[in-house]
Structures are given as structure tokens and as C-alpha cells.
CSV table of C-alpha atoms and ligand atoms in Angstrom, one decimal:
chain,number,residue,atom,x,y,z
A,10,MET,CA,11.1,20.4,13.3
A,11,LYS,CA,10.9,17.1,11.4
A,12,THR,CA,10.1,17.1,7.6
A,13,VAL,CA,8.6,13.7,6.5
A,14,LEU,CA,8.4,13.2,2.7
A,15,VAL,CA,5.5,10.8,2.0
A,16,THR,CA,5.3,9.5,-1.6
A,17,GLY,CA,2.1,8.1,-3.1
A,18,GLY,CA,0.1,10.0,-0.5
A,19,ALA,CA,-2.9,10.6,-2.9
A,20,GLY,CA,-3.4,6.8,-3.0
A,21,PHE,CA,-5.5,4.6,-0.7
A,22,ILE,CA,-3.0,3.8,2.2
A,23,GLY,CA,-0.8,6.9,1.5
A,24,SER,CA,-3.7,9.3,2.0
A,25,ASN,CA,-4.8,7.6,5.2
A,26,PHE,CA,-1.2,7.8,6.4
A,27,VAL,CA,-0.8,11.5,5.5
A,28,LYS,CA,-4.0,12.4,7.4
A,29,LEU,CA,-2.8,10.6,10.4
A,30,MET,CA,0.6,12.3,10.4
A,31,VAL,CA,-0.8,15.9,9.6
A,32,LYS,CA,-3.2,15.5,12.6
A,33,LYS,CA,-1.0,13.6,15.1
A,34,TYR,CA,2.2,15.6,14.6
A,35,PRO,CA,1.4,19.4,14.3
A,36,ASP,CA,5.0,20.2,14.7
A,37,TYR,CA,6.1,18.1,11.7
A,38,ASN,CA,6.2,19.2,8.1
A,39,ILE,CA,4.3,16.6,6.0
A,40,ILE,CA,5.2,16.7,2.3
A,41,ASN,CA,3.1,14.6,0.1
A,42,ILE,CA,4.5,13.9,-3.5
A,43,ASP,CA,2.4,12.0,-5.9
A,44,ALA,CA,2.3,11.6,-9.7
A,45,LEU,CA,-1.6,11.4,-9.5
A,46,THR,CA,-1.8,8.3,-11.7
A,47,TYR,CA,-5.3,6.6,-12.1
A,48,ALA,CA,-5.0,5.6,-8.5
A,49,GLY,CA,-4.1,9.0,-7.0
A,50,ASN,CA,-6.9,11.3,-6.0
A,51,LEU,CA,-6.7,14.6,-4.2
A,52,GLU,CA,-10.3,14.2,-3.0
A,53,ASN,CA,-8.9,11.7,-0.5
A,54,LEU,CA,-7.1,14.6,1.2
A,55,LYS,CA,-9.8,17.1,1.3
A,56,ASP,CA,-9.8,17.1,5.2
A,57,ILE,CA,-6.4,18.5,5.5
A,58,GLU,CA,-6.1,20.9,2.4
A,59,GLY,CA,-4.8,24.1,3.8
A,60,LYS,CA,-3.2,22.8,7.0
A,61,SER,CA,-0.1,24.7,7.8
A,62,ASN,CA,2.0,21.6,8.4
A,63,TYR,CA,1.0,20.0,5.0
A,64,THR,CA,2.2,20.5,1.4
A,65,PHE,CA,1.2,18.6,-1.8
A,66,ILE,CA,3.8,18.5,-4.7
A,67,LYS,CA,2.7,16.7,-7.9
A,68,ALA,CA,6.0,14.7,-8.9
A,69,ASP,CA,7.0,11.4,-10.3
A,70,ILE,CA,9.3,9.5,-8.1
A,71,ARG,CA,11.3,8.4,-11.3
A,72,ASP,CA,11.9,12.1,-12.1
A,73,LYS,CA,15.5,12.4,-10.5
A,74,GLU,CA,15.7,16.2,-11.2
A,75,LYS,CA,12.4,16.9,-9.5
A,76,ILE,CA,13.1,14.8,-6.6
A,77,GLU,CA,16.5,16.4,-6.1
A,78,ASN,CA,14.8,19.9,-6.2
A,79,ILE,CA,12.4,18.8,-3.5
A,80,PHE,CA,15.3,17.6,-1.3
A,81,GLU,CA,17.3,20.8,-2.0
A,82,SER,CA,14.4,23.1,-1.0
A,83,ASN,CA,13.4,21.1,2.0
A,84,ASP,CA,15.3,19.7,5.0
A,85,VAL,CA,13.8,16.3,4.4
A,86,SER,CA,14.5,14.0,7.5
A,87,ALA,CA,12.5,10.9,6.6
A,88,VAL,CA,11.0,9.2,3.4
A,89,VAL,CA,8.1,7.0,3.7
A,90,ASN,CA,7.7,5.4,0.2
A,91,PHE,CA,4.2,4.3,-0.6
A,92,ALA,CA,4.2,5.3,-4.3
A,93,ALA,CA,3.7,2.3,-6.4
A,94,GLU,CA,1.7,0.6,-9.0
A,95,SER,CA,-0.3,-1.7,-6.6
A,96,HIS,CA,-2.8,-3.9,-8.5
A,97,VAL,CA,-1.8,-7.5,-9.4
A,98,ASP,CA,-4.2,-7.8,-12.2
A,99,ARG,CA,-2.9,-4.6,-13.9
A,100,SER,CA,0.6,-6.0,-13.6
A,101,ILE,CA,-0.3,-9.1,-15.4
A,102,GLU,CA,-1.7,-6.9,-18.3
A,103,GLU,CA,1.2,-4.3,-18.4
A,104,PRO,CA,4.3,-5.1,-16.3
A,105,GLU,CA,6.6,-2.4,-17.6
A,106,VAL,CA,5.3,0.5,-15.5
A,107,PHE,CA,5.4,-1.7,-12.3
A,108,LEU,CA,9.2,-2.2,-13.0
A,109,THR,CA,9.9,1.5,-13.6
A,110,THR,CA,7.9,3.0,-10.8
A,111,ASN,CA,8.2,0.3,-8.1
A,112,ILE,CA,12.0,-0.4,-8.7
A,113,ILE,CA,13.6,2.5,-10.5
A,114,GLY,CA,11.4,5.1,-8.6
A,115,THR,CA,12.7,3.5,-5.4
A,116,GLN,CA,16.3,3.7,-6.4
A,117,VAL,CA,15.9,7.4,-7.4
A,118,LEU,CA,14.5,8.1,-4.0
A,119,LEU,CA,17.3,6.1,-2.2
A,120,ASP,CA,20.0,7.9,-4.3
A,121,THR,CA,18.7,11.3,-3.6
A,122,ALA,CA,18.3,10.6,0.1
A,123,LYS,CA,21.8,9.3,0.3
A,124,LYS,CA,23.1,12.4,-1.5
A,125,TYR,CA,21.5,14.8,1.1
A,126,TRP,CA,21.7,12.7,4.2
A,127,LYS,CA,25.2,11.2,4.1
A,128,VAL,CA,27.7,13.2,6.1
A,129,ASN,CA,30.4,13.0,3.3
A,130,SER,CA,28.5,12.0,0.2
A,131,GLU,CA,31.7,12.0,-2.0
A,132,ASP,CA,33.3,9.2,0.2
A,133,LYS,CA,32.1,5.7,-0.7
A,134,TYR,CA,33.4,4.4,2.6
A,135,CYS,CA,31.5,7.0,4.7
A,136,LYS,CA,28.6,5.3,6.4
A,137,GLU,CA,27.8,8.4,8.7
A,138,TYR,CA,24.4,9.9,8.2
A,139,LYS,CA,22.8,13.1,9.6
A,140,SER,CA,21.2,12.3,12.8
A,141,GLY,CA,17.6,11.1,12.9
A,142,VAL,CA,17.2,10.4,9.2
A,143,LYS,CA,15.2,7.3,7.9
A,144,PHE,CA,14.0,5.7,4.7
A,145,LEU,CA,11.0,3.6,5.1
A,146,GLN,CA,10.0,1.3,2.3
A,147,VAL,CA,6.4,0.2,2.4
A,148,SER,CA,6.4,-3.2,1.0
A,149,THR,CA,3.9,-6.2,1.0
A,150,ASP,CA,3.5,-9.8,2.3
A,151,GLU,CA,3.2,-10.7,-1.4
A,152,VAL,CA,7.0,-10.7,-1.8
A,153,TYR,CA,7.2,-14.1,0.2
A,154,GLY,CA,5.1,-15.8,-2.4
A,155,ALA,CA,2.2,-18.2,-1.5
A,156,LEU,CA,1.6,-20.4,1.4
A,157,GLY,CA,0.1,-23.9,1.6
A,158,LYS,CA,-2.6,-24.8,4.1
A,159,THR,CA,-0.3,-24.1,7.1
A,160,GLY,CA,2.4,-21.8,8.1
A,161,MET,CA,2.9,-18.0,8.3
A,162,PHE,CA,5.3,-15.5,6.7
A,163,ILE,CA,8.2,-14.5,8.9
A,164,GLU,CA,10.7,-11.8,8.0
A,165,THR,CA,13.6,-14.1,7.5
A,166,MET,CA,11.9,-16.2,4.8
A,167,PRO,CA,13.3,-16.1,1.3
A,168,LEU,CA,11.4,-14.0,-1.1
A,169,MET,CA,9.6,-15.9,-3.8
A,170,PRO,CA,7.3,-13.4,-5.5
A,171,ASN,CA,4.9,-14.7,-8.2
A,172,SER,CA,3.4,-11.9,-10.0
A,173,PRO,CA,5.1,-9.0,-11.8
A,174,TYR,CA,3.7,-6.7,-9.1
A,175,SER,CA,5.3,-8.7,-6.2
A,176,ALA,CA,8.4,-9.3,-8.2
A,177,SER,CA,8.8,-5.5,-8.6
A,178,LYS,CA,8.2,-5.0,-4.8
A,179,ALA,CA,10.6,-7.7,-3.9
A,180,SER,CA,13.2,-6.1,-6.2
A,181,ALA,CA,12.8,-2.8,-4.4
A,182,ASP,CA,13.1,-4.5,-1.0
A,183,MET,CA,16.4,-6.0,-2.1
A,184,ILE,CA,17.7,-2.6,-3.3
A,185,VAL,CA,16.7,-0.9,0.0
A,186,ARG,CA,18.5,-3.7,1.8
A,187,ALA,CA,21.6,-3.2,-0.3
A,188,TYR,CA,21.7,0.5,0.5
A,189,HIS,CA,21.7,-0.4,4.1
A,190,GLU,CA,24.5,-3.0,3.8
A,191,THR,CA,26.7,-1.1,1.2
A,192,PHE,CA,26.1,2.6,2.1
A,193,GLY,CA,24.9,2.3,5.7
A,194,MET,CA,21.6,4.0,4.9
A,195,PRO,CA,19.2,4.0,7.9
A,196,VAL,CA,16.3,2.0,6.5
A,197,ASN,CA,13.3,0.0,7.4
A,198,ILE,CA,11.1,-2.2,5.3
A,199,THR,CA,7.4,-3.1,6.3
A,200,ARG,CA,5.6,-5.9,4.8
A,201,CYS,CA,1.9,-5.7,5.4
A,202,SER,CA,-1.0,-8.0,4.4
A,203,ASN,CA,-4.1,-7.0,2.6
A,204,ASN,CA,-5.6,-3.7,3.6
A,205,TYR,CA,-9.3,-2.6,3.5
A,206,GLY,CA,-11.0,0.6,4.6
A,207,PRO,CA,-12.0,4.0,3.3
A,208,TYR,CA,-10.7,5.4,0.0
A,209,GLN,CA,-9.6,2.1,-1.5
A,210,PHE,CA,-9.8,2.2,-5.3
A,211,PRO,CA,-12.6,0.1,-6.5
A,212,GLU,CA,-10.4,-2.3,-8.6
A,213,LYS,CA,-9.7,-4.2,-5.4
A,214,LEU,CA,-11.8,-7.0,-4.1
A,215,ILE,CA,-13.7,-5.4,-1.2
A,216,PRO,CA,-14.7,-2.0,-2.7
A,217,LEU,CA,-15.4,-3.8,-6.0
A,218,VAL,CA,-17.8,-6.1,-4.4
A,219,ILE,CA,-19.5,-3.5,-2.3
A,220,ASN,CA,-19.9,-1.3,-5.4
A,221,ASN,CA,-21.2,-4.1,-7.6
A,222,CYS,CA,-23.7,-5.1,-4.9
A,223,LEU,CA,-25.0,-1.6,-4.8
A,224,LYS,CA,-25.4,-1.7,-8.5
A,225,GLN,CA,-26.9,-5.0,-8.6
A,226,LYS,CA,-24.0,-6.2,-10.8
A,227,ASP,CA,-22.3,-9.6,-10.9
A,228,LEU,CA,-19.6,-10.3,-8.4
A,229,PRO,CA,-16.5,-11.8,-10.2
A,230,VAL,CA,-14.9,-14.5,-7.9
A,231,TYR,CA,-11.7,-15.8,-9.4
A,232,GLY,CA,-11.3,-19.6,-9.5
A,233,ASP,CA,-13.0,-21.5,-6.6
A,234,GLY,CA,-12.9,-18.4,-4.3
A,235,MET,CA,-11.0,-20.5,-1.7
A,236,GLN,CA,-7.8,-18.3,-1.9
A,237,VAL,CA,-7.0,-16.9,1.6
A,238,ARG,CA,-5.9,-13.3,2.4
A,239,ASP,CA,-5.1,-11.8,5.9
A,240,TRP,CA,-7.1,-8.6,6.2
A,241,LEU,CA,-6.0,-5.5,8.2
A,242,HIS,CA,-7.8,-2.2,8.5
A,243,VAL,CA,-5.9,0.5,6.7
A,244,SER,CA,-5.8,2.7,9.9
A,245,ASP,CA,-4.0,-0.2,11.7
A,246,HIS,CA,-1.5,-0.3,8.9
A,247,CYS,CA,-0.9,3.3,9.2
A,248,SER,CA,-0.3,3.2,13.0
A,249,ALA,CA,2.1,0.3,12.4
A,250,ILE,CA,4.2,2.4,9.9
A,251,ASP,CA,4.2,5.4,12.3
A,252,THR,CA,5.5,2.9,15.0
A,253,VAL,CA,8.3,1.8,12.7
A,254,LEU,CA,9.1,5.2,11.6
A,255,HIS,CA,9.7,6.3,15.2
A,256,LYS,CA,10.9,3.1,16.8
A,257,GLY,CA,12.2,0.7,14.1
A,258,LYS,CA,15.8,-0.6,14.5
A,259,ASP,CA,17.9,0.5,11.4
A,260,GLY,CA,18.2,-2.1,8.7
A,261,GLU,CA,15.3,-4.2,10.0
A,262,VAL,CA,12.2,-5.7,8.2
A,263,TYR,CA,8.8,-5.8,10.1
A,264,ASN,CA,5.8,-7.7,9.1
A,265,ILE,CA,2.5,-6.1,9.7
A,266,GLY,CA,-0.7,-8.0,10.1
A,267,GLY,CA,-3.7,-8.7,12.4
A,268,ASN,CA,-4.2,-12.4,12.4
A,269,ASN,CA,-7.3,-12.3,10.3
A,270,GLU,CA,-7.3,-14.9,7.6
A,271,ARG,CA,-10.5,-15.2,5.4
A,272,ALA,CA,-11.2,-17.1,2.2
A,273,ASN,CA,-12.3,-14.7,-0.7
A,274,ILE,CA,-15.8,-16.3,-1.0
A,275,ASP,CA,-16.4,-15.7,2.6
A,276,ILE,CA,-15.7,-12.0,2.3
A,277,VAL,CA,-18.0,-11.8,-0.7
A,278,LYS,CA,-20.8,-13.5,1.2
A,279,LEU,CA,-20.2,-11.4,4.2
A,280,ILE,CA,-20.7,-8.1,2.1
A,281,ILE,CA,-23.8,-9.7,0.3
A,282,LYS,CA,-25.4,-10.5,3.7
A,283,THR,CA,-24.5,-6.9,5.2
A,284,LEU,CA,-26.1,-5.3,2.2
A,285,ASP,CA,-29.1,-7.6,2.2
A,286,LYS,CA,-28.4,-8.8,-1.5
A,287,SER,CA,-28.6,-12.2,-3.0
A,288,GLU,CA,-25.9,-14.7,-3.5
A,289,ASP,CA,-27.2,-15.1,-7.1
A,290,LEU,CA,-25.0,-12.2,-7.9
A,291,ILE,CA,-21.8,-14.4,-7.4
A,292,LYS,CA,-20.1,-15.2,-10.7
A,293,TYR,CA,-17.2,-17.7,-10.6
A,294,VAL,CA,-14.7,-16.6,-13.4
A,295,LYS,CA,-11.4,-17.8,-14.8
A,296,ASP,CA,-8.8,-17.7,-12.2
A,297,ARG,CA,-6.0,-15.0,-12.1
A,298,PRO,CA,-2.8,-16.4,-13.7
A,299,GLY,CA,-0.2,-17.3,-11.1
A,300,HIS,CA,-2.8,-16.7,-8.3
A,301,ASP,CA,-1.3,-16.9,-4.7
A,302,ARG,CA,-3.4,-19.4,-2.8
A,303,ARG,CA,-2.8,-18.2,0.7
A,304,TYR,CA,-1.1,-15.3,2.7
A,305,ALA,CA,-0.8,-15.3,6.5
A,306,ILE,CA,1.4,-12.9,8.5
A,307,ASP,CA,3.3,-13.6,11.5
A,308,ASN,CA,3.4,-10.3,13.4
A,309,THR,CA,5.3,-11.4,16.4
A,310,LYS,CA,8.3,-9.2,15.7
A,311,ILE,CA,6.4,-5.8,15.5
A,312,THR,CA,4.2,-6.7,18.5
A,313,THR,CA,6.9,-7.9,20.8
A,314,GLN,CA,9.8,-5.7,19.7
A,315,LEU,CA,8.0,-2.4,19.1
A,316,GLY,CA,4.8,-2.8,21.1
A,317,TRP,CA,2.4,-2.3,18.1
A,318,SER,CA,-1.0,-4.0,17.9
A,319,PRO,CA,-4.0,-3.5,15.7
A,320,ALA,CA,-7.0,-1.5,17.2
A,321,TYR,CA,-9.8,-2.8,14.8
A,322,THR,CA,-11.5,-6.2,14.9
A,323,PHE,CA,-12.5,-7.3,11.4
A,324,GLU,CA,-16.2,-7.3,12.3
A,325,LYS,CA,-16.1,-3.7,13.3
A,326,GLY,CA,-13.8,-2.7,10.5
A,327,ILE,CA,-15.8,-4.2,7.7
A,328,LYS,CA,-19.1,-2.9,9.0
A,329,GLU,CA,-17.6,0.7,9.2
A,330,THR,CA,-16.0,0.3,5.6
A,331,ILE,CA,-19.3,-0.8,4.0
A,332,GLN,CA,-21.0,2.1,5.6
A,333,TRP,CA,-18.3,4.4,4.4
A,334,TYR,CA,-18.9,3.4,0.9
A,335,LEU,CA,-22.7,3.8,1.5
A,336,ASP,CA,-22.1,7.3,2.7
A,337,ASN,CA,-19.6,8.3,0.0
A,338,THR,CA,-21.3,7.3,-3.3
A,339,GLU,CA,-20.1,10.5,-4.9
A,340,TRP,CA,-16.5,9.7,-4.3
A,341,ILE,CA,-16.8,6.3,-5.9
A,342,GLU,CA,-19.1,7.6,-8.8
A,343,ASN,CA,-16.3,10.2,-9.7
A,344,ILE,CA,-13.8,7.3,-10.2
A,345,ILE,CA,-16.0,4.7,-11.9
A,346,THR,CA,-17.2,7.2,-14.5
A,347,GLY,CA,-13.6,8.0,-15.6
A,348,ASP,CA,-10.9,5.8,-17.1
A,349,TYR,CA,-11.8,3.1,-14.8
A,350,ALA,CA,-14.9,2.3,-16.7
A,351,ASN,CA,-12.6,1.1,-19.7
A,352,TYR,CA,-10.4,-0.8,-17.3
A,353,TYR,CA,-13.5,-2.6,-15.9
A,354,SER,CA,-15.0,-3.5,-19.2
A,355,ASN,CA,-11.7,-5.0,-20.6
A,356,MET,CA,-10.9,-6.9,-17.4
A,357,TYR,CA,-14.3,-8.4,-16.8
A,358,SER,CA,-15.4,-8.6,-20.5
A,359,ASN,CA,-16.6,-12.2,-20.0
A,360,ILE,CA,-19.2,-11.5,-17.3
B,6,NAD,P1,-2.7,2.9,-4.6
B,6,NAD,O1,-2.5,2.3,-5.9
B,6,NAD,O2,-4.0,3.2,-3.9
B,6,NAD,O3,-1.8,4.2,-4.5
B,6,NAD,C1,-0.7,4.3,-5.1
B,6,NAD,C2,-0.3,5.8,-5.2
B,6,NAD,O4,1.0,6.0,-5.7
B,6,NAD,C3,-1.3,6.6,-6.0
B,6,NAD,O5,-1.6,7.9,-5.4
B,6,NAD,C4,-0.5,7.0,-7.3
B,6,NAD,O6,-0.8,8.2,-8.0
B,6,NAD,C5,0.9,7.0,-6.7
B,6,NAD,N1,2.1,6.8,-7.8
B,6,NAD,C6,2.0,5.6,-8.7
B,6,NAD,N2,3.1,5.9,-9.4
B,6,NAD,C7,3.8,6.9,-9.0
B,6,NAD,C8,5.1,7.5,-9.4
B,6,NAD,N3,5.8,7.0,-10.4
B,6,NAD,N4,5.5,8.6,-8.7
B,6,NAD,C9,4.8,9.0,-7.7
B,6,NAD,N5,3.6,8.7,-7.3
B,6,NAD,C10,3.1,7.5,-7.9
B,6,NAD,O7,-1.9,1.9,-3.6
B,6,NAD,P2,-2.2,1.4,-2.1
B,6,NAD,O8,-3.1,0.3,-1.9
B,6,NAD,O9,-2.5,2.7,-1.4
B,6,NAD,O10,-0.7,0.9,-1.7
B,6,NAD,C11,0.3,1.8,-1.3
B,6,NAD,C12,1.6,1.1,-1.0
B,6,NAD,O11,1.4,0.1,0.0
B,6,NAD,C13,2.1,0.5,-2.3
B,6,NAD,O12,3.6,0.5,-2.2
B,6,NAD,C14,1.8,-1.1,-2.0
B,6,NAD,O13,2.7,-2.1,-2.6
B,6,NAD,C15,1.7,-1.2,-0.5
B,6,NAD,N6,0.9,-2.2,0.1
B,6,NAD,C16,-0.5,-2.2,-0.2
B,6,NAD,C17,-1.3,-3.1,0.4
B,6,NAD,C18,-2.7,-3.1,0.1
B,6,NAD,O14,-3.4,-4.0,0.5
B,6,NAD,N7,-3.4,-2.2,-0.6
B,6,NAD,C19,-0.8,-3.9,1.4
B,6,NAD,C20,0.6,-3.9,1.6
B,6,NAD,C21,1.5,-3.0,1.0
B,7,DAU,O1,-1.2,-8.7,0.4
B,7,DAU,C1,-1.0,-7.4,0.1
B,7,DAU,C2,-1.5,-7.0,-1.3
B,7,DAU,O2,-2.8,-7.0,-1.3
B,7,DAU,C3,-1.0,-5.6,-1.8
B,7,DAU,O3,0.5,-5.7,-1.8
B,7,DAU,C4,-1.6,-5.3,-3.1
B,7,DAU,O4,-1.2,-3.9,-3.4
B,7,DAU,C5,-3.1,-5.2,-2.9
B,7,DAU,O5,-3.6,-5.1,-4.2
B,7,DAU,C6,-3.5,-6.7,-2.5
B,7,DAU,O6,-3.2,-7.8,-3.4
B,7,DAU,P1,-4.4,-8.9,-3.8
B,7,DAU,O7,-4.1,-9.3,-5.1
B,7,DAU,O8,-4.4,-9.9,-2.6
B,7,DAU,O9,-5.8,-8.0,-3.7
B,7,DAU,P2,-7.0,-7.9,-4.6
B,7,DAU,O10,-8.0,-7.0,-3.9
B,7,DAU,O11,-6.7,-7.7,-6.0
B,7,DAU,O12,-7.5,-9.4,-4.5
B,7,DAU,C7,-7.9,-10.0,-3.3
B,7,DAU,C8,-8.3,-11.4,-3.5
B,7,DAU,O13,-9.5,-11.4,-4.3
B,7,DAU,C9,-7.3,-12.1,-4.5
B,7,DAU,O14,-7.2,-13.5,-4.1
B,7,DAU,C10,-7.9,-12.1,-5.8
B,7,DAU,C11,-9.5,-12.1,-5.5
B,7,DAU,N1,-10.3,-11.3,-6.5
B,7,DAU,C12,-9.9,-10.1,-6.7
B,7,DAU,C13,-10.7,-9.3,-7.7
B,7,DAU,C14,-10.3,-7.9,-8.0
B,7,DAU,C15,-11.4,-11.8,-7.0
B,7,DAU,O15,-11.7,-13.2,-6.7
B,7,DAU,N2,-12.2,-11.1,-8.0
B,7,DAU,C16,-11.9,-10.0,-8.3
B,7,DAU,O16,-12.6,-9.3,-9.1
């Protein structure tokens, strides 16, 4: 039996991934560890609570002792590291926690995995690992920086992150790579484009706009709204990670994306139209400092070498997502009435 340790599995993408794994692999043990920060929500996992192949442990990935205890008591064979501070705007307000969680947390996980997986952990020249082990680092296309009007991100591009968030993710990528080169650790890094779908925290563009439309509140659009993101449904991101976990070649980086570039303003207008609201709600606000203009993922490597492809079209995915938020108003109300209310009023104090 395989034991997969998923970190950050109470967040948006992590919870979608944990549910996929628990349902798809009844013969695996899925252990979800999460510190339950503002972004972690056990409500996201209600469907699988009590399943015999699923365990939740509250733990901070920076807590070396706790992580070691988890490895000591479980025969962990794979780590999928989602745990992170993930919001660019928050990284501009408060960079430190991004560095400690996203960089040091990753290093703690790598060191612990190395200790438990290396055949001779005392020998620095030993590059032999227990059979079938893997460390999968969930990274982001933002590590490549920003594109101009043309071109796409490919895996061999130099990393040129522009925000404290993306710089912390790029640092973690470099450390994961170094553990492969120096210690022979079997690793993969995935770099995905913008996700959307159920259970996304309402600080991010799509759920924020849906929620504000429903409340008849202004829709904050940064700068001229012509920044471009390459959107992928969360379930397609999760299926890609599952593919890399099982088929990825050790040491390789895989971009994940669905060739779906959209300008922010077009996304906002699409949501307004779907919800039958007025474009008068749009409010252009001061741009995000260091705002990346355009992202676009070249997914040739994962599609041709591993045979993955996305299942969702954007039209289907966004329709279902909007409907999900309409059907789950209680989920969003529980969030926006907590600490998030203070974040929102500070962040958008001028509208
Ligand atoms: P999220 O903010 O919704 O969830 C992050 C989770 O990590 C939360 O459950 C939180 O409690 C947990 N966490 C934070 N700090 C922790 C710590 N120190 N120890 C343990 N748990 C901790 O984020 P998300 O959007 O689901 O993103 C998940 C991962 O995917 C991140 O690594 C992010 O960089 C990456 N990613 C996200 C996107 C996207 O569009 N959202 C795209 C590509 C890659
Ligand atoms: O590309 C992958 C990344 O996508 C992930 O690594 C990050 O974790 C994830 O948060 C996301 O980053 P973005 O900064 O692209 O996502 P966000 O939803 O914050 O913003 C999407 C775009 O919308 C971006 O150009 C900024 C803009 N925006 C965002 C908000 C919250 C607005 O115009 N107004 C807003 O209020």
C-alpha cells in the first residue's frame, strides 16, 4: 500500500486533490497535513471525512519535529507539497510568512523525506533511495515572470519572479532541484497556470467577482484590466499532478496549462453577463505593484511525454463554477464573515 502525504490539503487545490486521490485510489493511504491558516478550511473535505484511507493531521510544514514524527509513524512513500501562502496581494503587504512557509517549509519537508527515504542517510555520497518514493513540488507559472504580447513559458526558461510570492515559490523550486542534483532525491516540479473552480478562497479574482456581483458590490479591476492569465479548471490541475506523480521522470519539471488565455476584464464581464448584472459595477482601481502583464503556458511536454490533457473547456468550467458558488452561499458566508472581512476592508479601502 502506498502512503501519500499531501500538504496544504485543506486549501483550494489541495482539497480538490485529496478528494480525487481518496476516491480514485482506495488502496492508498492519503494523509493530509495542513496548518489551517486563514486559507485552510476543513469544510472543503466534508465528503471524505471518515473514509478509511484518509487521515487529517493539523501540522505546520515548518515544524521539523512534528513532520519527523509523521514520517516516523507512517511509511510515507510520496509527498505532494501544496502547502503555501498563495496570494500575491498578501505577499506585497506581508512578505515574511511567504518566505518562511514557502521556502523553509519546503526545505523541512525535503530534509525529512531525505532522512527517511535515503538507503544510507548518514552517507552524503549515497544517492540510493527506497523504491518508488517521490517528492512532488506544486509550483506555479509565476516563477517565470511576465510575458510580453507574444511567447509562452517553457520549462527551460530562466526564472524571473516579480512578486515576493513568486520569488518564494521560485526559491523553493531551486531548492527542490538542488536536492535532486546534490542528494539524488527523486523529485518533480509542476508549474501550473491560474486555477479556478469550487472551493477557491474569495480573495482571488474569480470568486471575488462572483461574490461581489451577488452582493451588488463594486468589482475592483486593477489598472486597465488588460492583464492576461491562462485559466485552468482545478480538476484538470489535479489530474495533471496525479499523472506526474505516477508517470513523471525523476528530476523533471512539467508545465501545466490548458491554452486558455483571457484578459481580466473579459473574465469580469463574462461573470457579470452570466449573473445578469450591470457593467456599472466595474470599478478600475490602482494597479497591483509589480503586476505581471501576461502569463501563457506551453504544455507540450506534459501532453506529449505523459499523455495528459485537460478535460474541461473554459465555457463549461466557468458555468459550473459560477453555479457552484450560487449553490454554496453558506460556504462563502462562513468565510467572509470571519477574518477575511478585515482583509477586504483594508485591501479595498478606496472603493
Ligand atoms: P490556498 O491558499 O487555497 O491553500 C494553501 C493551503 O496551505 C491552506 O490550506 C493553508 O492552511 C495551508 N498552509 C499554509 N501555510 C502552511 C504551513 N506553514 N504549513 C502547513 N499548511 C500550510 O492555495 P491554493 O490556491 O490551493 O494553492 C496551492 C498550491 O498550488 C500553492 O503551493 C500554490 O503556490 C500553487 N498554485 C496555485 C495556483 C492557483 O491558481 N491557485 C496555480 C498554480 C500553483
Ligand atoms: O498563475 C498562477 C497563480 O495564479 C498562482 O500561483 C497564485 O497562487 C494564484 O493566486 C494566481 O495568482 P494571480 O495573481 O494571477 O491571481 P489573482 O486571482 O490574485 O488575480 C488574477 C488577476 O486578476 C491578476 O492579474 C490580478 C487581477 N485582479 C485580482 C484581484 C484579486 C484584479 O484585477 N482585481 C482583484 O481584486
